[in-house]
Amino acid sequence: MTTTSLYQKYRPQTWNDVSGQNHIKITLQNEIDHNKITHAYVFTGPRGVGKTTTARLLAKAINCQNRQPKGEPCNTCAACTAITAGSALDVIEIDAASHTGVDNVRENIIENARVAPTALPNKVFIIDEVHMLSASAFNALLKTLEEPPKNTFFILATTEIHKVPETIISRCQRFDFKQVSVSDLVKLLEKTAASEKVQVENDVLEHIAKHADGCIRDAQSLLGQILSLGETRITMEVAELIIPRSNISTLMALFEALQQKNAAAGVAVIHELVETGVNISEFTKEFIAFLRGVMLLKVEGTGQYAFFDIRPEQQQKIIQLAQEKSPGDIAQLMEMFVKRLQMIKQTDLQELPLELAVMEICFGTAMTAAPVESGRKDGVVNQIRGGVADGVKVVTSATPSKKQPSMQEHWPKIVRAIKKHNHALHLTLKVAQLVSYEAGVLTLGFRYKFYKDRINEAKHRETVEQVVLEVSGEKVKIECEIHEKFEGIGIGAGAEGGKNIDNLVPVTEGEVSNVWDLAVNTFGGEIVAEK
């Protein structure tokens, strides 16, 4: 037994049924009323917002035998019923994605256009995803668009207007469809639910509308999935079986943890999401939308363009949390999570990119050099001026010695090289702390146990050891430790073959360069070579 989807079942059959595209609907109705219909149109916009539906309505309106005021088709005449059923021979729908070549265009469009309409007053070609046509196919279509046969109309639909040649667009009347607002989607879903004789709570309708991201087809598809559960009353608990919810209180909890640089609280929010089965990718999208709302709230003060039906106390809490942040700060935070959303799609451990974002915001990135503080700079200068740092032996030589790169200097290259083998492993190593390198054992420190456990997995440890060998030429054994603070522990200098990590503080290539610049500025002279 086959069933019809809600989107097909409730496809608009009159202009009055079209949702969210008033600027297009009114223009087309006026053109039909005044018999000023253009021979070619191009409809562009996101998927699922009504481009093909509008094209079919336009075809129906210009062929209707008993057209009503405001360009409304009667939906009862032979022409209307045939077009609605998809059996009208003079309304030809072509999927350009599967008919990309010039031969298809010549056979299905150009040759067909030369034949007069057989049953209807006008012949209409609806070409969906027109941007998929080849360059030669567009060239073949161009002449027909310039001089169309009598009583022949073309409606081109595309989601990627930039791929359509300007020569084609210039010969058409262009309409830009927009995403449907949440309020318009809620009204449409209310009407659909009433037609299905099912009571749906308003919170559920709002949740579906937000989840659909402005797409009518997605909204009605989600509602159809929920209604398929067979309940006569749909509550949020029922809807969550299909669409797991991450409510605004959870979003606020993560935002508060980030604002207070409370890594433990931030990670706890993420782990709770995982344990309750929330889709991490969808949650990240919602958090990005939440941050956008915070940014707009900071800019225009009400959040009316971002938050839908937010309670006053929640809005006040958000304002309080974001008080010390500028819109630019929030925008940078959004940009970080947009990048993390892409990473989520590339790793099996979906919570890892979010955990790393929390670490980076709360502690900074281990691979990023921190600004040299004045006290530290003075200490370096005094040590340089004093000649020797405490506890360091000076060996004089008649010729300059060639300094071999240390493991500390190799480390940034090692982390970058890991990315080619395992993207998630690369993200984990970015928050690692070099603790020590002694007797062939390279010890890494992590603040949290789950990072340590991940590196200690045999396949991951072997990958790291292999990349270290490739980059540094040294065969090492990887060990991991837990450190509450991102500073290393002392290393016995007397161990035979031991190699001390400089001051046990991660030093990037840029920071090494800063130290040499400081020495040059203090004593004068120039750097002859660095090896």
Coordinates of N, CA and C in Angstrom, one line a residue, residues 243-438:
I243 N 12.2 13.9 16.5 CA 13.2 15.0 16.5 C 13.7 15.2 17.9
P244 N 14.8 14.7 18.3 CA 15.4 15.0 19.6 C 15.5 16.4 19.9
R245 N 15.2 16.9 21.1 CA 15.2 18.3 21.3 C 16.4 18.7 22.2
S246 N 17.0 19.8 21.9 CA 17.9 20.4 22.8 C 17.3 21.8 23.1
N247 N 16.7 21.9 24.3 CA 16.0 23.1 24.6 C 16.9 24.3 24.9
I248 N 16.4 25.5 25.0 CA 17.2 26.7 25.2 C 17.9 26.7 26.5
S249 N 17.4 26.0 27.5 CA 18.1 26.0 28.8 C 19.5 25.2 28.6
T250 N 19.5 24.2 27.8 CA 20.8 23.5 27.5 C 21.7 24.4 26.8
L251 N 21.2 25.1 25.8 CA 22.1 26.0 25.0 C 22.6 27.1 25.9
M252 N 21.8 27.6 26.8 CA 22.2 28.7 27.8 C 23.3 28.1 28.8
A253 N 23.1 26.8 29.1 CA 24.1 26.2 30.1 C 25.4 26.1 29.4
L254 N 25.5 25.7 28.2 CA 26.8 25.7 27.5 C 27.4 27.1 27.3
F255 N 26.5 28.0 26.9 CA 27.0 29.4 26.7 C 27.5 30.0 28.1
E256 N 26.8 29.7 29.2 CA 27.3 30.2 30.5 C 28.6 29.6 30.8
A257 N 28.8 28.3 30.6 CA 30.1 27.6 30.9 C 31.2 28.2 30.1
L258 N 31.0 28.6 28.8 CA 32.0 29.2 28.0 C 32.3 30.6 28.5
Q259 N 31.3 31.3 28.9 CA 31.5 32.7 29.3 C 32.3 32.7 30.6
Q260 N 32.1 31.7 31.5 CA 32.8 31.7 32.8 C 34.1 30.9 32.7
K261 N 34.4 30.4 31.4 CA 35.6 29.6 31.2 C 35.6 28.4 32.1
N262 N 34.5 27.8 32.3 CA 34.3 26.6 33.2 C 34.3 25.4 32.3
A263 N 35.5 24.8 32.0 CA 35.6 23.7 31.1 C 34.8 22.4 31.6
A264 N 34.9 22.2 32.9 CA 34.2 21.0 33.4 C 32.7 21.1 33.2
A265 N 32.1 22.3 33.4 CA 30.7 22.4 33.2 C 30.3 22.3 31.7
G266 N 31.2 22.8 30.8 CA 31.0 22.7 29.4 C 31.0 21.3 28.9
V267 N 32.0 20.6 29.3 CA 32.1 19.2 28.9 C 31.0 18.3 29.5
A268 N 30.5 18.7 30.7 CA 29.4 18.0 31.3 C 28.1 18.1 30.5
V269 N 27.9 19.3 29.9 CA 26.8 19.6 29.1 C 26.8 18.7 27.8
I270 N 28.0 18.6 27.2 CA 28.2 17.8 26.0 C 28.0 16.4 26.3
H271 N 28.5 15.9 27.4 CA 28.4 14.4 27.7 C 26.9 14.1 28.1
E272 N 26.2 15.0 28.7 CA 24.8 14.8 29.0 C 24.0 14.7 27.7
L273 N 24.3 15.5 26.7 CA 23.7 15.4 25.4 C 23.9 14.0 24.8
V274 N 25.1 13.5 24.8 CA 25.5 12.2 24.3 C 24.7 11.1 25.0
E275 N 24.6 11.2 26.3 CA 24.0 10.2 27.1 C 22.5 10.1 26.8
T276 N 21.9 11.3 26.5 CA 20.4 11.3 26.3 C 20.1 11.1 24.8
G277 N 21.1 10.9 24.0 CA 20.8 10.6 22.6 C 20.6 11.8 21.7
V278 N 20.9 13.0 22.1 CA 20.8 14.1 21.3 C 21.8 14.1 20.1
N279 N 21.3 14.4 18.9 CA 22.2 14.5 17.8 C 23.2 15.6 17.9
I280 N 24.5 15.4 18.0 CA 25.5 16.4 18.3 C 25.5 17.4 17.1
S281 N 25.4 16.9 15.9 CA 25.4 17.8 14.8 C 24.3 18.8 14.8
E282 N 23.1 18.3 15.1 CA 21.9 19.2 15.2 C 22.0 20.2 16.3
F283 N 22.5 19.7 17.5 CA 22.7 20.6 18.6 C 23.7 21.7 18.3
T284 N 24.7 21.4 17.5 CA 25.7 22.4 17.2 C 25.1 23.5 16.3
K285 N 24.2 23.0 15.4 CA 23.5 24.0 14.5 C 22.6 24.9 15.4
E286 N 21.9 24.3 16.4 CA 21.1 25.1 17.2 C 21.9 26.0 18.1
F287 N 23.1 25.6 18.5 CA 23.9 26.5 19.3 C 24.4 27.7 18.4
I288 N 24.7 27.4 17.2 CA 25.1 28.5 16.3 C 24.0 29.5 16.1
A289 N 22.8 28.9 15.9 CA 21.6 29.8 15.8 C 21.4 30.6 17.1
F290 N 21.6 29.9 18.2 CA 21.5 30.6 19.5 C 22.5 31.8 19.6
L291 N 23.8 31.5 19.2 CA 24.8 32.6 19.3 C 24.4 33.7 18.3
R292 N 23.8 33.4 17.2 CA 23.3 34.4 16.3 C 22.3 35.3 17.0
G293 N 21.4 34.6 17.7 CA 20.4 35.3 18.5 C 21.0 36.3 19.5
V294 N 22.0 35.8 20.2 CA 22.7 36.6 21.2 C 23.4 37.8 20.5
M295 N 24.0 37.6 19.4 CA 24.6 38.7 18.7 C 23.6 39.7 18.3
L296 N 22.5 39.3 17.7 CA 21.4 40.2 17.3 C 20.8 40.9 18.5
L297 N 20.7 40.2 19.6 CA 20.2 40.8 20.8 C 21.1 41.9 21.3
K298 N 22.4 41.7 21.2 CA 23.3 42.8 21.5 C 23.2 44.0 20.6
V299 N 22.9 43.7 19.3 CA 22.9 44.8 18.3 C 21.6 45.6 18.4
E300 N 20.4 44.9 18.3 CA 19.2 45.6 18.2 C 18.3 45.5 19.5
G301 N 18.7 44.8 20.5 CA 18.1 44.9 21.8 C 16.9 44.1 22.1
T302 N 16.3 43.5 21.1 CA 15.1 42.7 21.4 C 15.2 41.2 21.1
G303 N 16.0 40.9 20.1 CA 16.2 39.5 19.7 C 15.0 39.0 18.9
Q304 N 14.1 39.9 18.4 CA 12.9 39.5 17.7 C 13.2 38.8 16.4
Y305 N 14.4 39.1 15.8 CA 14.7 38.5 14.5 C 15.4 37.1 14.7
A306 N 15.7 36.8 16.0 CA 16.5 35.6 16.2 C 15.8 34.6 17.1
F307 N 15.2 35.0 18.2 CA 14.6 34.1 19.2 C 13.1 34.1 18.9
F308 N 12.6 32.9 18.9 CA 11.1 32.8 18.7 C 10.5 32.4 20.0
D309 N 9.6 33.2 20.5 CA 8.8 32.9 21.7 C 9.7 32.7 22.9
I310 N 10.7 33.5 23.1 CA 11.6 33.3 24.3 C 11.0 34.0 25.5
R311 N 11.1 33.4 26.6 CA 10.5 34.0 27.8 C 11.3 35.2 28.3
P312 N 10.7 36.2 28.9 CA 11.4 37.4 29.4 C 12.6 37.1 30.3
E313 N 12.4 36.1 31.2 CA 13.5 35.8 32.2 C 14.7 35.2 31.5
Q314 N 14.4 34.4 30.4 CA 15.5 33.8 29.7 C 16.2 34.9 28.9
Q315 N 15.5 35.8 28.3 CA 16.2 36.9 27.6 C 17.0 37.7 28.5
Q316 N 16.5 38.0 29.7 CA 17.3 38.7 30.7 C 18.6 38.0 31.1
K317 N 18.5 36.7 31.2 CA 19.6 35.8 31.6 C 20.7 35.9 30.5
I318 N 20.2 35.8 29.2 CA 21.2 35.9 28.1 C 21.9 37.2 28.1
I319 N 21.1 38.3 28.3 CA 21.7 39.6 28.3 C 22.8 39.7 29.4
Q320 N 22.5 39.2 30.6 CA 23.4 39.2 31.7 C 24.7 38.4 31.4
L321 N 24.5 37.2 30.7 CA 25.7 36.4 30.4 C 26.6 37.1 29.4
A322 N 25.9 37.8 28.4 CA 26.7 38.4 27.3 C 27.1 39.8 27.6
Q323 N 26.9 40.2 28.8 CA 27.1 41.7 29.1 C 28.5 42.2 28.8
E324 N 29.5 41.3 29.0 CA 30.9 41.8 28.8 C 31.4 41.4 27.4
K325 N 30.6 40.9 26.6 CA 31.0 40.5 25.2 C 30.4 41.5 24.2
S326 N 31.3 41.8 23.2 CA 30.8 42.6 22.1 C 30.2 41.8 21.0
P327 N 29.4 42.3 20.1 CA 28.9 41.5 19.0 C 30.0 40.9 18.2
G328 N 31.2 41.5 18.1 CA 32.3 41.0 17.4 C 32.8 39.7 18.1
D329 N 32.8 39.7 19.4 CA 33.3 38.6 20.2 C 32.3 37.4 19.9
I330 N 31.0 37.7 19.9 CA 30.0 36.6 19.7 C 30.2 36.1 18.3
A331 N 30.5 37.0 17.3 CA 30.7 36.5 15.9 C 31.9 35.6 15.8
Q332 N 32.9 35.9 16.5 CA 34.1 35.0 16.5 C 33.8 33.6 17.1
L333 N 33.0 33.6 18.1 CA 32.5 32.4 18.8 C 31.7 31.6 17.8
M334 N 30.8 32.3 17.0 CA 30.0 31.6 16.0 C 30.9 31.0 15.0
E335 N 31.9 31.7 14.5 CA 32.8 31.2 13.5 C 33.5 29.9 13.9
M336 N 33.9 29.9 15.2 CA 34.6 28.7 15.7 C 33.7 27.5 15.7
F337 N 32.4 27.7 16.1 CA 31.5 26.5 16.1 C 31.0 26.1 14.7
V338 N 31.0 27.1 13.8 CA 30.7 26.7 12.4 C 31.8 25.8 11.9
K339 N 33.1 26.1 12.2 CA 34.2 25.2 11.8 C 34.1 23.8 12.5
R340 N 33.7 23.8 13.8 CA 33.5 22.6 14.5 C 32.4 21.7 13.9
L341 N 31.4 22.4 13.4 CA 30.3 21.6 12.7 C 30.8 20.9 11.5
Q342 N 31.7 21.4 10.8 CA 32.3 20.7 9.6 C 33.2 19.6 10.1
M343 N 33.9 19.8 11.3 CA 34.7 18.7 11.8 C 33.9 17.5 12.3
I344 N 32.7 17.8 12.8 CA 31.8 16.7 13.3 C 31.5 15.8 12.2
K345 N 31.3 16.3 11.0 CA 31.0 15.4 9.9 C 32.1 14.5 9.4
Q346 N 33.3 14.8 9.9 CA 34.5 14.1 9.5 C 35.1 13.2 10.5
T347 N 34.4 13.0 11.7 CA 35.0 12.2 12.7 C 33.9 11.2 13.3
D348 N 34.3 10.1 13.7 CA 33.4 9.1 14.3 C 33.0 9.5 15.7
L349 N 33.9 10.2 16.4 CA 33.6 10.6 17.8 C 33.1 12.0 17.7
Q350 N 31.7 12.1 17.6 CA 31.1 13.4 17.2 C 31.3 14.5 18.3
E351 N 31.4 14.0 19.6 CA 31.5 15.0 20.6 C 32.8 15.7 20.7
L352 N 33.9 15.0 20.1 CA 35.2 15.5 20.2 C 35.4 16.9 19.7
P353 N 34.9 17.3 18.5 CA 35.1 18.7 18.1 C 34.6 19.7 19.1
L354 N 33.4 19.4 19.7 CA 32.8 20.3 20.7 C 33.7 20.4 22.0
E355 N 34.2 19.2 22.4 CA 35.0 19.2 23.6 C 36.3 20.0 23.3
L356 N 36.8 19.9 22.2 CA 38.1 20.7 21.8 C 37.8 22.2 21.8
A357 N 36.6 22.5 21.3 CA 36.2 23.9 21.3 C 36.1 24.5 22.7
V358 N 35.5 23.7 23.6 CA 35.4 24.1 25.0 C 36.9 24.3 25.6
M359 N 37.8 23.3 25.3 CA 39.1 23.4 25.8 C 39.8 24.7 25.3
E360 N 39.6 24.9 24.0 CA 40.3 26.1 23.3 C 39.8 27.4 23.9
I361 N 38.5 27.5 24.1 CA 37.9 28.7 24.7 C 38.3 28.9 26.1
C362 N 38.4 27.8 26.9 CA 38.7 28.0 28.3 C 40.1 28.1 28.7
F363 N 41.0 27.4 27.9 CA 42.4 27.3 28.2 C 43.3 27.9 27.1
G364 N 42.8 28.2 25.9 CA 43.6 28.5 24.8 C 44.1 27.3 24.1
T365 N 44.8 27.4 23.0 CA 45.2 26.3 22.2 C 46.7 26.0 22.6
A366 N 47.0 24.8 22.8 CA 48.4 24.4 23.2 C 49.4 24.7 22.1
M367 N 48.9 24.7 20.8 CA 49.8 25.0 19.7 C 50.0 26.5 19.4
T368 N 49.2 27.3 20.2 CA 49.3 28.7 19.9 C 50.2 29.4 20.9
A369 N 51.1 30.2 20.4 CA 52.0 30.9 21.3 C 51.3 32.0 22.1
A370 N 51.5 32.0 23.4 CA 50.9 33.1 24.2 C 51.8 34.3 24.2
P371 N 51.2 35.5 24.3 CA 52.1 36.7 24.3 C 53.1 36.7 25.4
V372 N 54.3 37.2 25.1 CA 55.3 37.2 26.1 C 55.0 38.3 27.2
E373 N 54.8 37.9 28.4 CA 54.5 38.8 29.5 C 55.8 39.6 29.8
S374 N 55.5 40.8 30.3 CA 56.7 41.7 30.6 C 57.6 41.1 31.6
G375 N 57.1 40.4 32.6 CA 58.0 39.8 33.6 C 58.8 38.7 33.0
R376 N 58.2 37.9 32.2 CA 59.0 36.8 31.5 C 60.0 37.4 30.6
K377 N 59.6 38.5 29.8 CA 60.6 39.2 28.9 C 61.8 39.7 29.7
D378 N 61.5 40.4 30.8 CA 62.6 40.9 31.6 C 63.5 39.8 32.1
G379 N 62.9 38.7 32.5 CA 63.7 37.6 33.0 C 64.6 37.1 31.9
V380 N 64.1 37.0 30.7 CA 64.9 36.5 29.5 C 66.1 37.5 29.3
V381 N 65.7 38.8 29.3 CA 66.7 39.8 29.0 C 67.8 39.8 30.1
N382 N 67.4 39.6 31.4 CA 68.4 39.6 32.5 C 69.3 38.4 32.3
Q383 N 68.7 37.2 32.0 CA 69.5 36.0 31.8 C 70.5 36.2 30.7
I384 N 70.0 36.8 29.6 CA 70.9 37.0 28.4 C 72.0 38.0 28.8
R385 N 71.7 39.1 29.5 CA 72.7 40.1 29.9 C 73.6 39.5 30.9
G386 N 73.1 38.7 31.8 CA 73.9 38.0 32.8 C 74.9 37.0 32.2
G387 N 74.6 36.6 31.0 CA 75.4 35.7 30.3 C 74.9 34.3 30.3
V388 N 74.5 33.8 31.5 CA 74.1 32.4 31.6 C 72.9 32.3 32.5
A389 N 72.0 31.4 32.2 CA 70.9 31.1 33.1 C 71.3 30.1 34.2
D390 N 70.7 30.2 35.3 CA 71.1 29.3 36.4 C 71.0 27.9 36.1
G391 N 72.1 27.1 36.4 CA 72.1 25.7 36.2 C 72.4 25.2 34.8
V392 N 72.8 26.1 34.0 CA 73.1 25.8 32.6 C 74.6 25.9 32.4
K393 N 75.2 24.8 31.9 CA 76.6 24.8 31.6 C 76.9 25.5 30.3
V394 N 78.0 26.3 30.2 CA 78.3 27.0 29.0 C 79.5 26.3 28.4
V395 N 79.5 25.9 27.2 CA 80.6 25.3 26.5 C 81.0 26.2 25.4
T396 N 82.2 26.8 25.5 CA 82.7 27.7 24.5 C 83.3 26.9 23.3
S397 N 83.2 27.5 22.2 CA 83.8 26.8 21.0 C 84.3 27.8 20.0
A398 N 85.4 27.5 19.3 CA 86.0 28.4 18.4 C 85.1 28.6 17.2
T399 N 84.2 27.6 16.9 CA 83.4 27.7 15.7 C 81.9 27.5 16.2
P400 N 81.0 28.2 15.5 CA 79.6 28.1 15.8 C 79.1 26.6 15.7
S401 N 78.4 26.2 16.7 CA 77.8 24.8 16.7 C 76.5 24.8 15.9
K402 N 76.3 23.6 15.3 CA 75.1 23.4 14.6 C 74.0 22.8 15.5
K403 N 73.0 23.6 15.7 CA 71.9 23.1 16.7 C 71.0 22.2 15.9
Q404 N 70.8 21.0 16.5 CA 69.9 20.0 16.0 C 68.5 20.4 16.5
P405 N 67.4 20.3 15.6 CA 66.1 20.6 16.1 C 65.7 19.6 17.2
S406 N 65.1 20.2 18.3 CA 64.7 19.5 19.4 C 63.3 18.9 19.1
M407 N 62.9 18.0 20.0 CA 61.5 17.4 19.9 C 60.5 18.5 20.0
Q408 N 60.8 19.5 20.8 CA 59.9 20.7 21.0 C 59.6 21.4 19.7
E409 N 60.7 21.5 18.9 CA 60.6 22.2 17.6 C 60.0 21.4 16.6
H410 N 60.1 20.0 16.7 CA 59.5 19.1 15.7 C 58.0 19.0 16.0
W411 N 57.5 19.3 17.2 CA 56.2 19.0 17.6 C 55.1 19.6 16.7
P412 N 55.2 20.9 16.3 CA 54.2 21.5 15.5 C 54.0 20.7 14.1
K413 N 55.2 20.3 13.6 CA 55.2 19.6 12.3 C 54.6 18.2 12.5
I414 N 54.8 17.6 13.7 CA 54.2 16.3 13.9 C 52.7 16.3 14.0
V415 N 52.2 17.4 14.7 CA 50.8 17.5 14.8 C 50.1 17.8 13.4
R416 N 50.8 18.6 12.6 CA 50.2 18.8 11.3 C 50.3 17.5 10.4
A417 N 51.3 16.8 10.6 CA 51.5 15.5 9.8 C 50.4 14.5 10.2
I418 N 50.0 14.5 11.5 CA 49.0 13.5 12.0 C 47.7 13.7 11.2
K419 N 47.4 14.9 10.8 CA 46.1 15.3 10.2 C 45.9 14.4 8.9
K420 N 47.0 14.1 8.2 CA 46.9 13.3 7.0 C 46.4 11.9 7.3
H421 N 46.7 11.4 8.5 CA 46.4 10.0 8.8 C 45.0 9.9 9.5
N422 N 44.8 10.9 10.4 CA 43.5 10.8 11.2 C 43.2 12.2 11.7
H423 N 42.1 12.7 11.2 CA 41.7 14.1 11.5 C 41.3 14.2 13.0
A424 N 40.6 13.3 13.5 CA 40.2 13.3 14.9 C 41.4 13.3 15.8
L425 N 42.4 12.4 15.5 CA 43.6 12.3 16.3 C 44.4 13.6 16.2
H426 N 44.4 14.3 15.1 CA 45.0 15.6 15.0 C 44.4 16.6 16.0
L427 N 43.0 16.6 16.1 CA 42.4 17.5 17.0 C 42.7 17.2 18.4
T428 N 42.9 15.9 18.8 CA 43.2 15.5 20.1 C 44.6 16.0 20.5
L429 N 45.6 15.8 19.6 CA 47.0 16.2 19.9 C 47.1 17.7 20.0
K430 N 46.2 18.5 19.4 CA 46.3 20.0 19.5 C 46.2 20.4 20.9
V431 N 45.5 19.6 21.8 CA 45.4 20.1 23.2 C 46.4 19.3 24.1
A432 N 47.3 18.6 23.5 CA 48.3 17.8 24.3 C 49.4 18.8 24.8
Q433 N 50.0 18.4 25.9 CA 51.1 19.1 26.5 C 52.3 18.2 26.4
L434 N 53.4 18.7 25.9 CA 54.7 18.0 25.9 C 55.2 18.0 27.3
V435 N 55.3 16.9 28.0 CA 55.8 16.8 29.3 C 57.3 16.5 29.4
S436 N 57.7 15.5 28.7 CA 59.1 15.2 28.7 C 59.5 14.3 27.5
Y437 N 60.8 14.3 27.2 CA 61.3 13.3 26.2 C 62.6 12.8 26.8
E438 N 62.6 11.6 27.2 CA 63.8 11.1 27.9 C 63.9 9.6 27.7

